[in-house]
Amino acid sequence: MDSPALLDVQHIRRAFPRPGGAELLVLDDVQLTLREGEIVGLLGRSGSGKSTLLRIISGLSAPTAGSVTYLGNAVNGPAQGIAMVFQSFALFPWLTVLENVQLGLEALGLPPEEIRKRALAAIDLIGLDGYESAYPRELSGGMRQRVGFARALVVHPNILLMDEPFSALDVLTAENLRTDFLELWQEGHLPIKGVILVTHNIEEAVLMCDRVLLFSTNPGRVVTEIRIDLRHPRDRQDPAFVALVDRIYTEMTAKRAEQLARRERIPGSGLGTILPPVSTSSMAGLIEALAASAYEGKADLPELAADLQLEVDELFPVAETLQMLKLAEVEGGDIRLTHMGKRFAEEETNVRKEIFSRALMSYVPLAAHIRRVLDERASHTAPWSRFEDELEDYMTQEAAEGSLDAVIGWGRFAELFAYDDESAMFSLENPQ
Ligand code: ADP
Ligand code: MG
């Protein structure tokens, strides 16, 4: 039976104004319910609006439309009873661990003795016993993150919002903190009733969550909900665990492929495609890995990620860039080299450059546009700012800069055009 809702998020929309007057739609019609006893995961790539959603839920920022209801009351400002854990915490270097944790309680106006008692209990709970009088500089990254958890838990929140809390830690430290957290949660030692965990790590989501909501990008939307009914403690080697990870990979790649296909069909949207920061050497590396005999040009994305020791956020952009350039196809959790991709793998550098150059001219409108402008101008040069201004009609300044950086790297490899960083000028490599 369903337990009562702690939190109810309805039709959340969030748009940010852009310099040109148009707006950037970051969240569109997001719905989410958190019930007592649940850990709900929000899984999506970076830029899909996850942090924005958490800020709205905690009352730190207002939605453009929609509502957040916490225990039956509308959230219209910083909500008591909802605490946040971030990727990394700003701990005050001149305060001890105990003092840093006590800070979390100051706003509550409790008597000093009570503040001290609760802070010591939170420190104890999260495994920092003995470190009360240490200063942040004396702590490892994992211990500092534990201080962050203690600072959030010390207020005895009903809901804990966690924004990629393990992603700044090394692999072993992250696993250690996840396991400790889950154990405390399972045994009912944590003073919280529900958790929302934002992550881009599929295995982490399957390890920790009762339900996972998959987020799309541009705009962020909940596209699928996946229930994780495995018993705790969960085993990453368990076939049911592996099958869930696989299924989520497949769903995420399928959704992305659909999205990419849809974007290509929108007329005039060519220049508006945000280009990912993927280097030509990582593209060549992935093509070579795929062409290697073990894969024979085709691989299962989760397996490939594990073999290459990559995370979703690292593998997807490379796979998608190859897909955009039609050097590979991504479908149903698999990636497969196209005929052109296979040729690229077989050839030496000069032919590779030609293949890549043709792919850029055909499938990356920004690259073709820059080349056309340079060809047409008598000077065969053009400033960075010209293209940045154009791109900003379609995207934020940040995205425009990122897209230009990406296309410069690709254009250089393909010898389509050159770019001089000092003068911020594009030019033709060999003007005719
Ligand atoms: P995630 O946490 O999923 O990586 P974010 O919520 O941080 O995503 O950001 C989603 C998008 O919203 C990004 O494109 C980001 O640039 C944009 N964004 C976030 N905050 C602001 C803001 N205050 N003003 C303008 N754009 C913003
Ligand atoms: Mg974020």
Coordinates of C-alpha atoms and ligand atoms in Angstrom, one line a residue:
M1 CA 0.0 0.0 0.0
D2 CA 1.2 3.5 -0.7
S3 CA 2.3 5.6 2.3
P4 CA 1.3 9.2 2.6
A5 CA 3.0 11.8 0.4
L6 CA 5.8 13.8 2.0
L7 CA 6.3 15.9 -1.0
D8 CA 4.2 16.5 -4.1
V9 CA 5.6 18.3 -7.1
Q10 CA 3.1 19.3 -9.8
H11 CA 3.6 20.7 -13.3
I12 CA 6.9 22.4 -12.5
R13 CA 8.2 24.6 -15.3
R14 CA 11.3 26.8 -15.0
A15 CA 12.6 29.1 -17.7
F16 CA 15.5 31.4 -17.5
P17 CA 15.6 34.7 -19.4
R18 CA 18.2 35.0 -22.2
P19 CA 20.1 38.1 -23.3
G20 CA 18.2 38.2 -26.6
G21 CA 14.8 38.2 -24.9
A22 CA 14.0 34.6 -25.7
E23 CA 13.9 32.2 -22.8
L24 CA 15.8 29.0 -21.9
L25 CA 13.3 26.3 -20.9
V26 CA 15.1 24.1 -18.3
L27 CA 12.3 22.2 -16.7
D28 CA 9.0 21.4 -18.4
D29 CA 5.9 19.9 -16.7
V30 CA 7.9 18.0 -14.0
Q31 CA 5.8 15.8 -11.7
L32 CA 7.2 13.9 -8.7
T33 CA 5.9 12.5 -5.5
L34 CA 8.0 11.4 -2.5
R35 CA 6.4 9.1 0.0
E36 CA 7.5 8.2 3.5
G37 CA 10.2 5.6 3.6
E38 CA 11.3 6.2 0.0
I39 CA 14.6 7.0 -1.7
V40 CA 13.7 8.5 -5.1
G41 CA 16.4 8.9 -7.7
L42 CA 16.6 11.6 -10.4
L43 CA 18.8 10.3 -13.1
G44 CA 19.8 12.5 -16.0
R45 CA 22.7 13.9 -17.8
S46 CA 24.4 17.1 -16.7
G47 CA 22.4 20.2 -17.8
S48 CA 19.0 18.4 -17.6
G49 CA 17.9 20.7 -14.8
K50 CA 18.3 18.4 -11.8
S51 CA 19.9 20.9 -9.5
T52 CA 17.4 23.5 -10.6
L53 CA 14.6 21.2 -9.6
L54 CA 16.2 20.5 -6.1
R55 CA 16.5 24.3 -5.5
I56 CA 12.8 24.7 -6.4
I57 CA 11.8 21.8 -4.1
S58 CA 13.8 23.2 -1.2
G59 CA 12.2 26.6 -1.7
L60 CA 15.5 28.3 -2.5
S61 CA 14.2 29.3 -5.9
A62 CA 10.8 29.8 -7.4
P63 CA 9.3 27.9 -10.4
T64 CA 8.0 29.8 -13.4
A65 CA 4.8 27.7 -13.0
G66 CA 3.6 24.7 -11.0
S67 CA 3.6 23.9 -7.3
V68 CA 5.5 22.2 -4.6
T69 CA 3.6 20.8 -1.7
Y70 CA 5.4 19.6 1.4
L71 CA 3.3 17.8 4.0
G72 CA 0.2 19.4 2.5
N73 CA 1.5 23.0 2.6
A74 CA 2.7 25.0 -0.4
V75 CA 6.4 25.7 -0.4
N76 CA 7.0 29.4 -1.1
G77 CA 10.4 30.0 0.5
P78 CA 13.1 28.1 2.3
A79 CA 11.3 25.2 3.8
Q80 CA 11.9 24.0 7.4
G81 CA 12.3 20.3 7.4
I82 CA 14.0 20.0 4.0
A83 CA 17.8 19.8 4.0
M84 CA 20.3 19.6 1.2
V85 CA 23.6 17.7 0.7
F86 CA 25.7 19.0 -2.1
Q87 CA 28.5 17.6 -4.2
S88 CA 31.0 19.4 -2.0
F89 CA 30.5 21.6 1.0
A90 CA 31.8 25.0 1.8
L91 CA 33.1 24.2 5.3
F92 CA 34.5 27.1 7.2
P93 CA 38.2 26.5 7.5
W94 CA 38.5 28.4 10.8
L95 CA 35.8 26.4 12.5
T96 CA 36.2 22.9 13.9
V97 CA 34.0 19.9 12.7
L98 CA 31.7 20.4 15.7
E99 CA 31.4 24.1 15.1
N100 CA 30.7 23.6 11.4
V101 CA 28.0 21.1 12.2
Q102 CA 26.5 23.4 14.8
L103 CA 26.1 26.1 12.2
G104 CA 23.3 24.0 10.7
L105 CA 21.3 24.6 13.9
E106 CA 21.8 28.2 14.4
A107 CA 18.7 29.3 12.5
L108 CA 16.5 27.2 14.7
G109 CA 17.1 29.2 17.9
L110 CA 17.7 26.3 20.2
P111 CA 19.4 26.5 23.6
P112 CA 23.3 26.1 23.4
E113 CA 23.2 22.8 25.3
E114 CA 20.7 21.3 22.9
I115 CA 22.6 22.6 19.9
R116 CA 25.8 20.9 21.2
K117 CA 24.0 17.7 22.0
R118 CA 22.4 17.4 18.6
A119 CA 25.6 18.2 16.8
L120 CA 27.6 15.6 18.7
A121 CA 24.9 13.0 18.0
A122 CA 24.9 13.8 14.2
I123 CA 28.7 13.6 14.2
D124 CA 28.6 10.3 16.0
L125 CA 25.9 8.9 13.7
I126 CA 27.8 9.7 10.4
G127 CA 31.0 8.2 11.6
L128 CA 33.0 11.3 12.6
D129 CA 33.4 10.4 16.2
G130 CA 36.8 11.6 17.4
Y131 CA 37.0 14.3 14.8
E132 CA 34.9 16.9 16.7
S133 CA 37.8 19.3 17.3
A134 CA 39.6 18.7 13.9
Y135 CA 39.7 21.5 11.3
P136 CA 38.5 20.9 7.8
R137 CA 42.1 21.0 6.4
E138 CA 43.0 18.0 8.6
L139 CA 40.2 15.9 6.9
S140 CA 40.2 13.7 3.8
G141 CA 37.6 14.4 1.1
G142 CA 35.4 11.6 2.3
M143 CA 35.5 12.9 5.9
R144 CA 34.7 16.5 4.8
Q145 CA 31.7 15.1 2.9
R146 CA 30.6 13.4 6.1
V147 CA 30.7 16.8 7.8
G148 CA 28.3 18.0 5.1
F149 CA 25.9 15.1 5.8
A150 CA 26.1 15.8 9.5
R151 CA 25.3 19.5 8.9
A152 CA 22.2 18.5 6.9
L153 CA 21.1 15.7 9.3
V154 CA 21.5 17.8 12.5
V155 CA 18.3 19.8 11.8
H156 CA 16.4 16.5 11.8
P157 CA 14.8 17.2 8.4
N158 CA 11.9 15.2 7.1
I159 CA 13.3 15.2 3.6
L160 CA 16.9 15.0 2.6
L161 CA 17.7 16.3 -0.9
M162 CA 21.1 15.0 -2.2
D163 CA 22.7 16.6 -5.2
E164 CA 25.3 14.2 -6.6
P165 CA 26.7 13.8 -3.1
F166 CA 29.2 11.1 -4.0
S167 CA 30.5 12.3 -7.3
A168 CA 33.4 14.4 -6.1
L169 CA 34.8 11.4 -4.1
D170 CA 37.2 8.7 -5.4
V171 CA 35.6 5.4 -6.1
L172 CA 36.3 3.6 -2.9
T173 CA 35.4 6.5 -0.6
A174 CA 32.2 7.0 -2.5
E175 CA 31.2 3.4 -2.1
N176 CA 32.1 3.5 1.6
L177 CA 29.9 6.5 2.3
R178 CA 27.0 5.1 0.2
T179 CA 27.1 1.8 2.1
D180 CA 27.2 3.6 5.5
F181 CA 24.4 5.9 4.5
L182 CA 22.2 3.0 3.2
E183 CA 22.9 1.0 6.4
L184 CA 21.8 3.8 8.6
W185 CA 18.8 4.4 6.5
Q186 CA 17.7 0.7 6.3
E187 CA 18.1 0.4 10.1
G188 CA 16.1 3.5 10.7
H189 CA 18.9 5.4 12.4
L190 CA 18.6 8.5 10.3
P191 CA 16.3 11.3 11.5
I192 CA 14.7 11.6 8.0
K193 CA 11.6 10.2 6.3
G194 CA 12.4 10.4 2.7
V195 CA 15.3 11.1 0.3
I196 CA 15.6 12.5 -3.2
L197 CA 18.9 11.6 -4.7
V198 CA 20.2 13.4 -7.8
T199 CA 22.8 11.4 -9.8
H200 CA 24.1 10.8 -13.2
N201 CA 25.5 7.4 -12.2
I202 CA 23.2 4.6 -13.2
E203 CA 24.7 2.0 -10.8
E204 CA 24.4 4.4 -7.9
A205 CA 20.8 4.9 -8.7
V206 CA 20.1 1.2 -8.8
L207 CA 22.1 0.6 -5.7
M208 CA 20.3 3.2 -3.6
C209 CA 16.9 4.0 -4.9
D210 CA 13.4 2.5 -4.6
R211 CA 12.3 4.4 -7.7
V212 CA 14.3 6.1 -10.4
L213 CA 13.0 8.9 -12.5
L214 CA 14.8 9.3 -15.8
F215 CA 15.2 12.9 -16.9
S216 CA 15.5 14.1 -20.5
T217 CA 17.6 17.1 -21.5
N218 CA 16.5 20.4 -23.2
P219 CA 14.1 20.7 -21.5
G220 CA 14.3 18.5 -18.4
R221 CA 11.3 16.3 -18.2
V222 CA 10.6 13.0 -16.4
V223 CA 10.4 10.5 -19.3
T224 CA 10.2 7.2 -17.4
E225 CA 9.9 5.9 -13.9
I226 CA 11.6 2.6 -13.0
R227 CA 10.9 0.7 -9.8
I228 CA 13.9 -1.0 -8.1
D229 CA 12.4 -3.8 -6.0
L230 CA 15.7 -5.5 -5.1
R231 CA 16.3 -6.2 -1.4
H232 CA 19.1 -4.5 0.6
P233 CA 22.0 -4.9 0.8
R234 CA 22.1 -5.0 -3.0
D235 CA 24.8 -6.8 -4.9
R236 CA 26.2 -5.2 -8.1
Q237 CA 26.9 -8.7 -9.4
D238 CA 23.4 -9.9 -9.0
P239 CA 21.9 -10.7 -12.4
A240 CA 18.7 -8.7 -11.5
F241 CA 20.9 -5.7 -10.6
V242 CA 22.8 -6.0 -13.9
A243 CA 19.6 -6.3 -15.8
L244 CA 18.2 -3.1 -14.3
V245 CA 21.4 -1.2 -15.1
D246 CA 21.2 -2.5 -18.6
R247 CA 17.5 -1.5 -19.0
I248 CA 18.2 2.0 -17.8
Y249 CA 21.1 2.4 -20.2
T250 CA 18.8 1.2 -23.0
E251 CA 16.1 3.6 -22.0
M252 CA 18.5 6.5 -21.8
T253 CA 20.1 5.9 -25.1
A254 CA 16.8 5.3 -26.8
K255 CA 15.4 8.6 -25.5
R256 CA 18.5 10.5 -26.6
A257 CA 18.4 9.0 -30.0
E258 CA 14.7 10.0 -30.4
Q259 CA 15.6 13.4 -29.2
L260 CA 18.5 13.8 -31.6
A261 CA 16.4 12.5 -34.5
R262 CA 13.6 15.0 -33.7
R263 CA 16.0 17.9 -33.5
E264 CA 17.3 17.1 -36.9
R265 CA 13.8 17.3 -38.4
I266 CA 13.2 20.8 -37.1
P267 CA 14.0 23.1 -40.0
G268 CA 16.4 25.9 -39.4
S269 CA 17.5 24.4 -36.1
G270 CA 20.9 23.4 -37.4
L271 CA 22.9 26.2 -36.0
G272 CA 21.0 25.8 -32.7
T273 CA 22.5 22.4 -32.0
I274 CA 24.7 22.6 -28.9
L275 CA 27.9 20.8 -29.6
P276 CA 29.4 18.7 -26.8
P277 CA 33.0 19.1 -25.5
V278 CA 34.2 16.0 -27.2
S279 CA 37.7 15.8 -28.6
T280 CA 38.6 14.2 -31.9
S281 CA 41.0 12.0 -30.0
S282 CA 38.3 10.6 -27.8
M283 CA 36.1 10.0 -30.9
A284 CA 39.0 8.2 -32.7
G285 CA 39.6 6.3 -29.5
L286 CA 36.0 5.1 -29.3
I287 CA 36.0 4.2 -33.0
E288 CA 39.2 2.2 -32.6
A289 CA 37.9 0.4 -29.5
L290 CA 34.7 -0.5 -31.4
A291 CA 36.7 -1.7 -34.4
A292 CA 38.9 -3.9 -32.2
S293 CA 38.2 -7.6 -32.8
A294 CA 36.5 -8.2 -29.5
Y295 CA 33.7 -5.9 -30.5
E296 CA 33.8 -6.3 -34.3
G297 CA 32.3 -2.8 -34.8
K298 CA 29.4 -3.3 -32.4
A299 CA 29.1 -3.2 -28.6
D300 CA 26.7 -3.1 -25.8
L301 CA 27.1 0.4 -24.2
P302 CA 27.1 -0.8 -20.5
E303 CA 29.8 -3.4 -21.3
L304 CA 31.8 -1.0 -23.3
A305 CA 31.6 1.6 -20.5
A306 CA 32.8 -0.9 -18.0
D307 CA 35.6 -2.1 -20.2
L308 CA 36.8 1.4 -20.9
Q309 CA 36.2 2.5 -17.3
L310 CA 34.0 5.3 -18.3
E311 CA 30.9 6.7 -16.8
V312 CA 27.6 7.5 -18.6
D313 CA 28.4 11.2 -18.7
E314 CA 31.7 10.5 -20.4
L315 CA 30.6 7.8 -22.8
F316 CA 27.3 9.3 -24.0
P317 CA 28.6 12.5 -25.5
V318 CA 31.3 10.7 -27.5
A319 CA 28.8 8.1 -28.7
E320 CA 26.3 10.8 -29.6
T321 CA 28.9 12.9 -31.4
L322 CA 29.8 9.8 -33.5
Q323 CA 26.1 9.4 -34.2
M324 CA 25.7 13.0 -35.2
L325 CA 28.6 12.6 -37.6
K326 CA 27.0 9.3 -38.9
L327 CA 30.2 7.4 -38.0
A328 CA 28.2 5.3 -35.6
E329 CA 24.6 4.4 -34.8
V330 CA 23.2 4.2 -31.2
E331 CA 20.2 2.0 -30.7
G332 CA 18.7 -0.1 -28.0
G333 CA 21.7 0.2 -25.7
D334 CA 24.1 -0.8 -28.5
I335 CA 26.5 1.2 -30.5
R336 CA 27.5 0.2 -34.0
L337 CA 30.1 1.6 -36.4
T338 CA 28.6 2.7 -39.8
H339 CA 30.4 2.0 -43.0
M340 CA 32.1 5.4 -42.7
G341 CA 33.1 4.7 -39.1
K342 CA 34.7 1.4 -40.1
R343 CA 36.6 3.1 -42.9
F344 CA 37.8 5.7 -40.5
A345 CA 39.1 2.9 -38.2
E346 CA 41.0 1.3 -41.1
E347 CA 42.6 4.3 -42.7
E348 CA 45.7 6.4 -41.8
T349 CA 45.6 10.0 -40.6
N350 CA 45.2 11.9 -43.9
V351 CA 42.2 9.8 -45.1
R352 CA 40.8 10.0 -41.6
K353 CA 40.9 13.8 -41.8
E354 CA 39.1 13.7 -45.1
I355 CA 36.3 11.4 -43.8
F356 CA 36.0 13.6 -40.8
S357 CA 35.9 16.8 -42.9
R358 CA 33.2 15.5 -45.1
A359 CA 31.2 14.4 -42.0
L360 CA 31.5 17.9 -40.5
M361 CA 30.4 19.6 -43.7
S362 CA 27.4 17.3 -44.1
Y363 CA 26.2 17.0 -40.5
V364 CA 27.5 19.9 -38.4
P365 CA 25.8 23.1 -39.7
L366 CA 28.0 25.3 -37.6
A367 CA 31.2 23.9 -39.1
A368 CA 29.8 24.2 -42.7
H369 CA 28.6 27.8 -41.9
I370 CA 32.1 28.9 -40.6
R371 CA 33.7 27.4 -43.6
R372 CA 31.3 29.1 -46.0
V373 CA 31.8 32.5 -44.3
L374 CA 35.6 32.1 -44.6
D375 CA 35.4 31.1 -48.2
E376 CA 33.2 34.0 -49.1
R377 CA 35.2 36.8 -47.4
A378 CA 38.0 38.3 -49.3
S379 CA 40.2 38.2 -46.2
H380 CA 39.2 34.6 -45.5
T381 CA 39.1 35.5 -41.8
A382 CA 36.3 36.1 -39.3
P383 CA 36.3 36.9 -35.6
W384 CA 35.0 34.6 -32.9
S385 CA 32.5 37.2 -31.8
R386 CA 30.7 37.1 -35.1
F387 CA 29.8 33.4 -34.6
E388 CA 29.2 33.7 -30.9
D389 CA 26.6 36.5 -31.5
E390 CA 24.9 34.3 -34.1
L391 CA 24.8 31.3 -31.8
E392 CA 23.4 33.3 -28.9
D393 CA 20.1 33.7 -30.9
Y394 CA 19.6 30.0 -30.2
M395 CA 21.4 29.2 -26.9
T396 CA 23.0 30.7 -23.8
Q397 CA 26.4 32.4 -23.9
E398 CA 27.9 29.4 -22.0
A399 CA 26.5 27.0 -24.6
A400 CA 27.6 29.2 -27.5
E401 CA 31.2 29.3 -26.2
G402 CA 31.2 25.6 -25.6
S403 CA 29.9 24.8 -29.1
L404 CA 32.5 27.1 -30.6
D405 CA 35.3 25.5 -28.6
A406 CA 34.1 22.1 -29.8
V407 CA 33.9 23.0 -33.4
I408 CA 37.3 24.7 -33.4
G409 CA 38.9 21.4 -32.2
W410 CA 37.0 19.4 -34.8
G411 CA 37.7 21.9 -37.6
R412 CA 41.4 21.9 -36.8
F413 CA 41.6 18.1 -37.0
A414 CA 39.7 18.1 -40.3
E415 CA 41.8 21.0 -41.6
L416 CA 38.6 22.8 -42.5
F417 CA 39.7 26.0 -40.9
A418 CA 42.2 27.4 -38.5
Y419 CA 41.7 29.4 -35.4
D420 CA 44.1 31.8 -33.6
D421 CA 43.4 32.1 -29.9
E422 CA 45.4 35.2 -29.4
S423 CA 43.6 37.3 -32.0
A424 CA 40.3 35.3 -31.6
M425 CA 40.2 35.0 -35.4
F426 CA 39.1 32.1 -37.6
S427 CA 41.0 31.7 -40.9
L428 CA 41.3 29.3 -43.8
E429 CA 44.1 26.9 -43.4
N430 CA 45.2 27.1 -47.1
P431 CA 43.3 29.9 -48.8
Q432 CA 43.1 29.4 -52.5
Ligands
ADP1 P1 21.9 19.6 -13.8 O1 22.0 19.8 -12.3 O2 21.0 18.6 -14.3 O3 23.3 19.5 -14.4 P2 21.2 22.4 -13.8 O4 19.9 22.5 -13.1 O5 22.4 22.8 -13.1 O6 21.4 21.0 -14.5 O7 21.1 23.4 -15.1 C1 20.2 23.1 -16.1 C2 20.3 24.2 -17.2 O8 19.8 25.5 -16.6 C3 21.7 24.6 -17.7 O9 21.7 24.8 -19.0 C4 22.1 25.8 -16.9 O10 23.0 26.6 -17.7 C5 20.7 26.5 -16.8 N1 20.7 27.4 -15.6 C6 20.7 26.9 -14.3 N2 20.6 28.0 -13.4 C7 20.5 29.1 -14.2 C8 20.4 30.5 -14.0 N3 20.3 31.0 -12.7 N4 20.3 31.3 -15.0 C9 20.4 30.9 -16.3 N5 20.5 29.6 -16.6 C10 20.6 28.7 -15.6
MG2 MG 23.6 19.6 -11.0

